[in-house]
Coordinates of C-alpha atoms and ligand atoms in Angstrom, one line a residue:
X1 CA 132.6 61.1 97.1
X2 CA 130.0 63.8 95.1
X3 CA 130.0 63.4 91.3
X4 CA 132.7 64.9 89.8
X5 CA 130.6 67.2 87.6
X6 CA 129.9 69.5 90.8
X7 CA 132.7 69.1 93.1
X8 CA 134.9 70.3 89.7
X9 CA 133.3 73.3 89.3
X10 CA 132.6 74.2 92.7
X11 CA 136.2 74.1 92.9
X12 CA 137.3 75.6 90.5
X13 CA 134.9 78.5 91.7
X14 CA 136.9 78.8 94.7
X15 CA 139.9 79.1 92.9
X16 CA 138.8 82.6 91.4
X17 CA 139.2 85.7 93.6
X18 CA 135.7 87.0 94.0
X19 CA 133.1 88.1 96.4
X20 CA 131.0 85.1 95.4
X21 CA 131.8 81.7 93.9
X22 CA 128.4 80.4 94.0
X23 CA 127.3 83.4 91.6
X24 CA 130.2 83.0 89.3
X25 CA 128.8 79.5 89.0
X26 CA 125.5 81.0 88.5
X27 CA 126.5 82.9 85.9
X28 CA 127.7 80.5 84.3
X29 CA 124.7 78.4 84.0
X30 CA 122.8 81.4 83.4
X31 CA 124.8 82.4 80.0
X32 CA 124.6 78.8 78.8
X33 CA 121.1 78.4 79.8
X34 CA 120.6 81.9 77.3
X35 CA 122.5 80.1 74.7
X36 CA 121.0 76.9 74.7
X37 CA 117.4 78.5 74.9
X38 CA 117.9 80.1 71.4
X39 CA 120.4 77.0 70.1
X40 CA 120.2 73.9 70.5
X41 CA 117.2 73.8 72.4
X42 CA 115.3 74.8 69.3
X43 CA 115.6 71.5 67.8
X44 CA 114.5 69.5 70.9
X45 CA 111.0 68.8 70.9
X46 CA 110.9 68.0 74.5
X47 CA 112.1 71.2 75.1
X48 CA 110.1 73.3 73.3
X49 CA 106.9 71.8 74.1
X50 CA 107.9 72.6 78.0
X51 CA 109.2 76.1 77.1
X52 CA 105.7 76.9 75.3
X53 CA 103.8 76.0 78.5
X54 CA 106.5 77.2 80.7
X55 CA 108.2 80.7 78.9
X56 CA 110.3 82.8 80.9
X57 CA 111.0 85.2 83.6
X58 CA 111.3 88.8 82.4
X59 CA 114.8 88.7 83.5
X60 CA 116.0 86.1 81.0
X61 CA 113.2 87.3 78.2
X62 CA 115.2 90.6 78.4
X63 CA 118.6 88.6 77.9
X64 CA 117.5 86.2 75.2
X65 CA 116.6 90.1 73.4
X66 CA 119.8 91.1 74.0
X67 CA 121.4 87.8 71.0
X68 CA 121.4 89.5 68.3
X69 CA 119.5 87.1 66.1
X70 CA 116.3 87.6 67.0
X71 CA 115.2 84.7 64.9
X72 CA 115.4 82.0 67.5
X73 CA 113.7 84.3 70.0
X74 CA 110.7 85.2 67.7
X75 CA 110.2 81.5 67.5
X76 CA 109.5 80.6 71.2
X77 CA 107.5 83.9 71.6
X78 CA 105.3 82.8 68.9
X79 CA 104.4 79.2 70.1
X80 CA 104.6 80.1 73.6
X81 CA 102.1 83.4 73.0
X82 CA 99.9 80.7 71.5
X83 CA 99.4 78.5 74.4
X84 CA 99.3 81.2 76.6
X85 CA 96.1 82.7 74.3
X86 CA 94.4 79.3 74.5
X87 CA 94.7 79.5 78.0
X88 CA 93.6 82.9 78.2
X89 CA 90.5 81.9 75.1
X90 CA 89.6 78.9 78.1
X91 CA 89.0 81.6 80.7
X92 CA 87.3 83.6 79.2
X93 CA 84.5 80.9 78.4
X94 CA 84.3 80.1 82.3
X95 CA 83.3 83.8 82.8
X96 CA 81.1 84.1 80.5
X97 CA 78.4 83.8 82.6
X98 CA 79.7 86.6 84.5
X99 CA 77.8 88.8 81.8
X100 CA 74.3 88.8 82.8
X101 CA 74.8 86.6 86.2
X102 CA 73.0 88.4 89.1
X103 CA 75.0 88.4 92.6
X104 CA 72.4 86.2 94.5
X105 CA 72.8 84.9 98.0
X106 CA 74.7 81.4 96.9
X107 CA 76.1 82.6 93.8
X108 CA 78.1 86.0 95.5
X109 CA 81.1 84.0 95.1
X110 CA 81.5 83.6 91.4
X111 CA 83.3 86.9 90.5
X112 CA 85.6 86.4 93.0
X113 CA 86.6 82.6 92.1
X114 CA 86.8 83.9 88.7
X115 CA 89.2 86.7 89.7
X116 CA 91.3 84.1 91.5
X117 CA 91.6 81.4 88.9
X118 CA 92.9 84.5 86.3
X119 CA 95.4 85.8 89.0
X120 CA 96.7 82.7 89.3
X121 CA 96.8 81.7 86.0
X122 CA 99.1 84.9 85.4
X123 CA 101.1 84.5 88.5
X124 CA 102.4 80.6 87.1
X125 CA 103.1 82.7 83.9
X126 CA 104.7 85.5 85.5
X127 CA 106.9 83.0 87.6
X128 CA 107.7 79.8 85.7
X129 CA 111.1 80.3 83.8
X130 CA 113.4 77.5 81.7
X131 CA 116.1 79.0 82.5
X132 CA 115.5 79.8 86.4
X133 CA 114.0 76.5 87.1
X134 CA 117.4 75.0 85.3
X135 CA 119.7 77.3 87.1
X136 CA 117.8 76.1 90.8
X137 CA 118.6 72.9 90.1
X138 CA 122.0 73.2 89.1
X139 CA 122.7 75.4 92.2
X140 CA 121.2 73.3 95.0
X141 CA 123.4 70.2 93.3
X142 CA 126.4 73.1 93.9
X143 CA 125.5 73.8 97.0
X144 CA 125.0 70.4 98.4
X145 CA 128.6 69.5 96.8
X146 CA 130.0 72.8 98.8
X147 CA 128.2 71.8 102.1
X148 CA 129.8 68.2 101.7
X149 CA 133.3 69.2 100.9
X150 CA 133.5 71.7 103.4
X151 CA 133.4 68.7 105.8
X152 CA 134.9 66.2 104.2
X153 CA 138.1 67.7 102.6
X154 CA 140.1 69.9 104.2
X155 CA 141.8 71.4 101.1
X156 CA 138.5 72.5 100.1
X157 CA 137.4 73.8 104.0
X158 CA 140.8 75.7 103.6
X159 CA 139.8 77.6 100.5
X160 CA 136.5 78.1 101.9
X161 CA 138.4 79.8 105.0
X162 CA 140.4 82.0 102.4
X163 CA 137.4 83.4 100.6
X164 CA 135.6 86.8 100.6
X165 CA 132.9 84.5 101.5
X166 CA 129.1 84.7 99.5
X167 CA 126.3 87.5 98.6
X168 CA 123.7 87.3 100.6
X169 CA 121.6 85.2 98.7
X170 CA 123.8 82.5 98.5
X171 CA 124.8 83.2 102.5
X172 CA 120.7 82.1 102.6
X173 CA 121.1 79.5 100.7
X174 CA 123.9 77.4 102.6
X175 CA 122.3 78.4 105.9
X176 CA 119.3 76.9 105.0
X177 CA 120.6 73.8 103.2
X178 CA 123.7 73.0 105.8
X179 CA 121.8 70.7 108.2
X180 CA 120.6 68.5 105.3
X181 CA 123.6 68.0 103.8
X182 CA 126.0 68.3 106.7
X183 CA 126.0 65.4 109.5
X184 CA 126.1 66.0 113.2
X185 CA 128.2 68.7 114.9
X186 CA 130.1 70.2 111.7
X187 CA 126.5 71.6 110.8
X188 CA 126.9 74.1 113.7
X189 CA 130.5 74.3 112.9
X190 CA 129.7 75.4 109.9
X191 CA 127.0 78.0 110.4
X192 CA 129.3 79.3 113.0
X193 CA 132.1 79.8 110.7
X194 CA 129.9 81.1 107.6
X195 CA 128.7 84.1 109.7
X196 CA 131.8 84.5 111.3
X197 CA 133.3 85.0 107.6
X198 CA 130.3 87.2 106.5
X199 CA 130.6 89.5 109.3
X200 CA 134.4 89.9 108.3
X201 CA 134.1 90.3 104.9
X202 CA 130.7 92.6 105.0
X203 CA 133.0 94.8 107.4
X204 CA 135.4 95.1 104.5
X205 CA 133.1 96.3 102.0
X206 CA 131.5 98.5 104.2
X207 CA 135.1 100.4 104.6
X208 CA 135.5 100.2 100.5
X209 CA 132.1 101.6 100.4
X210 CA 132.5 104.1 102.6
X211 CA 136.2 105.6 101.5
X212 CA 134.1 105.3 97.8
X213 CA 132.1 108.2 99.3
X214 CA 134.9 109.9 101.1
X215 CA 136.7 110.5 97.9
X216 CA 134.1 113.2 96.7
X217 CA 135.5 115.5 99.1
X218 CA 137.3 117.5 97.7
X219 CA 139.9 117.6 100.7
X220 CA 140.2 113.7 100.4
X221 CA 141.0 114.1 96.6
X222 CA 144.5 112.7 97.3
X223 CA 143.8 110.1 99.0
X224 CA 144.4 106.4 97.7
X225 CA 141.6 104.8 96.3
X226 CA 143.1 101.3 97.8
X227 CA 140.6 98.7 97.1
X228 CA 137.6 101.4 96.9
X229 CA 138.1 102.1 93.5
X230 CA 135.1 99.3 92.2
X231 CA 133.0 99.6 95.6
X232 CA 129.8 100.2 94.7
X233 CA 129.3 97.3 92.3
X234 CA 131.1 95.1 94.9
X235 CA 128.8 96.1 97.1
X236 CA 125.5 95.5 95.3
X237 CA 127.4 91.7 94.2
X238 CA 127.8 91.2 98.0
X239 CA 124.1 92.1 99.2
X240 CA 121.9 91.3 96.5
X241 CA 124.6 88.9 94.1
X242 CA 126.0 89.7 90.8
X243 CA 124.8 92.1 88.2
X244 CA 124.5 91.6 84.4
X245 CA 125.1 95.3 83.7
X246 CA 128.5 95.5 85.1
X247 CA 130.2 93.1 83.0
X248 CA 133.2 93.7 81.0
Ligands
ZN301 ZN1 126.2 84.8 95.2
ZN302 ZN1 114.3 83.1 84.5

């Protein structure tokens, strides 16, 4: 059997009626990866050494701004800012000859090395994240642990089956990690089943989403709102996964 500190949660996802356990699970880690960023993870020198080469994504940057002390947050900025300078101070030595270097026949290349080794430089900035890389691992443990149940224990396959199934990034997700984690014929099974349930449920939302827009006629203004009422944000959860701005 998986360890019990996935198949726990993962279950316990299912157990919640959503239209996407795997990003209530993601949520999760997200908030306590937030929490322990500007808490305990201040006083762990491991940490923070990999946090000042590392930083974050502009997505969690803009939810560690959000804690209202900005104490712990003004902290990281100012180590991490200061690797990412001396990184910055090192290029700028390696161009230097830039300045009064002539374009000749075997040289033509230099600008454009230069430009690449900046770009790239950035784009590790841009993209490495704590909290992301944290989450990634975290989730592909969850999804495994999903995968594996699903065939293995048929209380689980049977709240699987009861679902409103995933977003589309977690549909991705378990399509593309079933065959590793799934052995023989129940990988297919699987698949089968997971679009069969997307379709279903995606033809739901679609009729919530559409009687959303139906109720701004004015001649539908008596209409029930059923289970329209919250469409839109369902919607977005369902194609693109869960939103921090709707919350509470
Ligand atoms: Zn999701
Ligand atoms: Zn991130």
């Amino acid at each position: 059997m998986k360890e019990k500190i996935y198949t726990i949660p993962v279950n316990e996802a299912y157990d919640k009626d959503c239209e996407c356990p795997l990003c209530e699970l993601e949520r999760k880690l997200e908030e306590e990866g937030v929490q322990y960023a500007l808490g305990a993870a201040m006083m762990e020198p491991d940490y923070r050494i990999e946090s000042n080469a590392k930083g974050y994504c502009r997505r969690h940057f803009s939810m560690m701004f959000a804690a209202p002390n900005k104490l712990p947050l003004a902290l990281i900025l100012d180590t991490h800012l200061n690797e990412l300078r001396s990184k910055l101070k090192k290029l700028e030595k390696s161009t230097k000859s830039l300045e009064t270097e002539h374009a000749g026949l075997f040289k033509k290349n230099s600008a454009g090395k230069a430009s690449e080794e900046i770009s790239e430089m950035l784009e590790k900035t841009e993209k490495s994240c704590m909290i992301c890389e944290k989450m990634e691992h975290t989730m592909v443990r969850y999804i495994d642990v999903l995968l594996y149940m699903w065939a293995n224990d048929d209380a689980f396959k049977e709240k699987f089956d009861k679902s409103k199934g995933v977003c589309l990034r977690h549909f991705k997700m378990l399509a593309e990690n079933c065959t590793k984690s799934i052995k023989g014929d129940k990988a297919g099974q699987f698949l089968a089943a997971l679009i069969k349930k997307e379709n279903a449920e995606l033809d739901r939302i679609q009729e919530d989403i559409h009687k959303f827009t139906l109720k701004f006629d004015y001649r539908n203004k008596d209409m029930e709102w059923g289970t329209a009422k919250d469409a839109p944000v369902r919607t977005i959860e369902k194609i693109a996964g869960y939103i921090t701005e709707s919350e509470e």
